[in-house]
Amino acid sequence: MGYRVVVAGATGNVGREMLNILAEREFPIDEIAVLASARSQGLEVDFGETGKTLKIQNIEHFNWTGWDIALFAVGSDATAIYAPKA
């Protein structure tokens, strides 16, 4: 059984490194969502060395219901807004 994981700020250096580490350590993930601001929506990021690419979703419109883990690599203002929703 794996987890449903969200990486907020996935287009930044820290967010990309989180994705690399999750893939490298083979963290048990059933589903993963990558989030960023509206200007990054639709872009794709690599999921470590797995060969998978993930499409960025807009953090402002994301439905947090049912996700097990949320990792935040966004600024403190954005974290203050979205962490309580997660």
PDB file of C-alpha atoms in Angstrom:
ATOM      1  CA  MET A   1       0.000   0.000   0.000  1.00  0.00           C
ATOM      2  CA  GLY A   2       1.320   3.389  -0.960  1.00  0.00           C
ATOM      3  CA  TYR A   3       0.482   6.962  -0.135  1.00  0.00           C
ATOM      4  CA  ARG A   4      -1.152   9.822  -1.995  1.00  0.00           C
ATOM      5  CA  VAL A   5       1.514  12.548  -1.909  1.00  0.00           C
ATOM      6  CA  VAL A   6       1.428  16.237  -2.842  1.00  0.00           C
ATOM      7  CA  VAL A   7       4.558  18.285  -3.559  1.00  0.00           C
ATOM      8  CA  ALA A   8       3.743  21.995  -3.456  1.00  0.00           C
ATOM      9  CA  GLY A   9       6.350  24.175  -5.127  1.00  0.00           C
ATOM     10  CA  ALA A  10       7.453  21.397  -7.468  1.00  0.00           C
ATOM     11  CA  THR A  11       8.940  23.750 -10.074  1.00  0.00           C
ATOM     12  CA  GLY A  12      11.519  25.226  -7.695  1.00  0.00           C
ATOM     13  CA  ASN A  13      14.886  23.744  -6.775  1.00  0.00           C
ATOM     14  CA  VAL A  14      13.714  22.415  -3.410  1.00  0.00           C
ATOM     15  CA  GLY A  15      10.528  20.918  -4.858  1.00  0.00           C
ATOM     16  CA  ARG A  16      12.468  19.190  -7.642  1.00  0.00           C
ATOM     17  CA  GLU A  17      14.893  17.796  -5.094  1.00  0.00           C
ATOM     18  CA  MET A  18      11.966  16.466  -3.037  1.00  0.00           C
ATOM     19  CA  LEU A  19      10.749  14.631  -6.141  1.00  0.00           C
ATOM     20  CA  ASN A  20      14.232  13.263  -6.778  1.00  0.00           C
ATOM     21  CA  ILE A  21      14.546  11.954  -3.212  1.00  0.00           C
ATOM     22  CA  LEU A  22      11.065  10.399  -3.205  1.00  0.00           C
ATOM     23  CA  ALA A  23      11.921   8.558  -6.435  1.00  0.00           C
ATOM     24  CA  GLU A  24      15.470   7.657  -5.398  1.00  0.00           C
ATOM     25  CA  ARG A  25      14.340   6.169  -2.092  1.00  0.00           C
ATOM     26  CA  GLU A  26      11.405   4.415  -3.782  1.00  0.00           C
ATOM     27  CA  PHE A  27       8.959   5.969  -1.344  1.00  0.00           C
ATOM     28  CA  PRO A  28       5.685   3.997  -1.544  1.00  0.00           C
ATOM     29  CA  ILE A  29       3.493   6.287  -3.652  1.00  0.00           C
ATOM     30  CA  ASP A  30       0.187   5.278  -5.205  1.00  0.00           C
ATOM     31  CA  GLU A  31      -0.533   8.764  -6.547  1.00  0.00           C
ATOM     32  CA  ILE A  32       1.447  11.995  -6.657  1.00  0.00           C
ATOM     33  CA  ALA A  33       0.347  15.552  -7.398  1.00  0.00           C
ATOM     34  CA  VAL A  34       2.745  18.383  -8.165  1.00  0.00           C
ATOM     35  CA  LEU A  35       1.601  21.938  -7.511  1.00  0.00           C
ATOM     36  CA  ALA A  36       2.816  25.439  -8.262  1.00  0.00           C
ATOM     37  CA  SER A  37       1.440  28.868  -9.036  1.00  0.00           C
ATOM     38  CA  ALA A  38      -0.909  29.578 -11.923  1.00  0.00           C
ATOM     39  CA  ARG A  39       1.962  30.676 -14.165  1.00  0.00           C
ATOM     40  CA  SER A  40       3.480  27.172 -13.996  1.00  0.00           C
ATOM     41  CA  GLN A  41       0.229  25.267 -14.521  1.00  0.00           C
ATOM     42  CA  GLY A  42       0.542  22.730 -17.318  1.00  0.00           C
ATOM     43  CA  LEU A  43       4.343  22.581 -17.255  1.00  0.00           C
ATOM     44  CA  GLU A  44       5.916  19.196 -16.641  1.00  0.00           C
ATOM     45  CA  VAL A  45       8.576  18.125 -14.139  1.00  0.00           C
ATOM     46  CA  ASP A  46      10.569  14.904 -13.952  1.00  0.00           C
ATOM     47  CA  PHE A  47       9.850  12.445 -11.178  1.00  0.00           C
ATOM     48  CA  GLY A  48      13.461  11.712 -10.347  1.00  0.00           C
ATOM     49  CA  GLU A  49      15.197   9.160 -12.569  1.00  0.00           C
ATOM     50  CA  THR A  50      11.996   7.140 -13.049  1.00  0.00           C
ATOM     51  CA  GLY A  51      11.430   8.467 -16.555  1.00  0.00           C
ATOM     52  CA  LYS A  52       7.986   9.709 -15.513  1.00  0.00           C
ATOM     53  CA  THR A  53       6.935  13.291 -16.041  1.00  0.00           C
ATOM     54  CA  LEU A  54       4.272  14.952 -13.941  1.00  0.00           C
ATOM     55  CA  LYS A  55       2.026  17.823 -14.982  1.00  0.00           C
ATOM     56  CA  ILE A  56       1.928  20.853 -12.692  1.00  0.00           C
ATOM     57  CA  GLN A  57      -1.453  21.746 -11.223  1.00  0.00           C
ATOM     58  CA  ASN A  58      -2.487  25.169  -9.949  1.00  0.00           C
ATOM     59  CA  ILE A  59      -2.175  25.237  -6.156  1.00  0.00           C
ATOM     60  CA  GLU A  60      -4.999  27.799  -5.908  1.00  0.00           C
ATOM     61  CA  HIS A  61      -7.597  25.363  -7.286  1.00  0.00           C
ATOM     62  CA  PHE A  62      -6.277  22.075  -5.899  1.00  0.00           C
ATOM     63  CA  ASN A  63      -8.669  19.815  -3.974  1.00  0.00           C
ATOM     64  CA  TRP A  64      -6.759  18.652  -0.883  1.00  0.00           C
ATOM     65  CA  THR A  65      -9.345  16.057   0.118  1.00  0.00           C
ATOM     66  CA  GLY A  66      -8.028  12.532   0.552  1.00  0.00           C
ATOM     67  CA  TRP A  67      -4.289  13.183   0.239  1.00  0.00           C
ATOM     68  CA  ASP A  68      -2.067  11.528   2.849  1.00  0.00           C
ATOM     69  CA  ILE A  69       1.087  13.652   2.805  1.00  0.00           C
ATOM     70  CA  ALA A  70       1.755  17.222   1.664  1.00  0.00           C
ATOM     71  CA  LEU A  71       5.327  18.467   1.268  1.00  0.00           C
ATOM     72  CA  PHE A  72       5.715  22.232   0.996  1.00  0.00           C
ATOM     73  CA  ALA A  73       8.572  23.894  -0.875  1.00  0.00           C
ATOM     74  CA  VAL A  74       6.918  27.279  -1.234  1.00  0.00           C
ATOM     75  CA  GLY A  75       7.471  30.541   0.598  1.00  0.00           C
ATOM     76  CA  SER A  76       6.157  31.142   4.090  1.00  0.00           C
ATOM     77  CA  ASP A  77       3.230  33.283   2.867  1.00  0.00           C
ATOM     78  CA  ALA A  78       1.958  30.548   0.537  1.00  0.00           C
ATOM     79  CA  THR A  79       2.567  27.880   3.169  1.00  0.00           C
ATOM     80  CA  ALA A  80       0.513  29.884   5.679  1.00  0.00           C
ATOM     81  CA  ILE A  81      -2.386  29.884   3.208  1.00  0.00           C
ATOM     82  CA  TYR A  82      -2.259  26.306   1.868  1.00  0.00           C
ATOM     83  CA  ALA A  83      -0.884  24.164   4.724  1.00  0.00           C
ATOM     84  CA  PRO A  84      -4.049  24.572   6.823  1.00  0.00           C
ATOM     85  CA  LYS A  85      -6.113  23.507   3.791  1.00  0.00           C
ATOM     86  CA  ALA A  86      -3.967  20.392   3.400  1.00  0.00           C
TER      87      ALA A  86
END
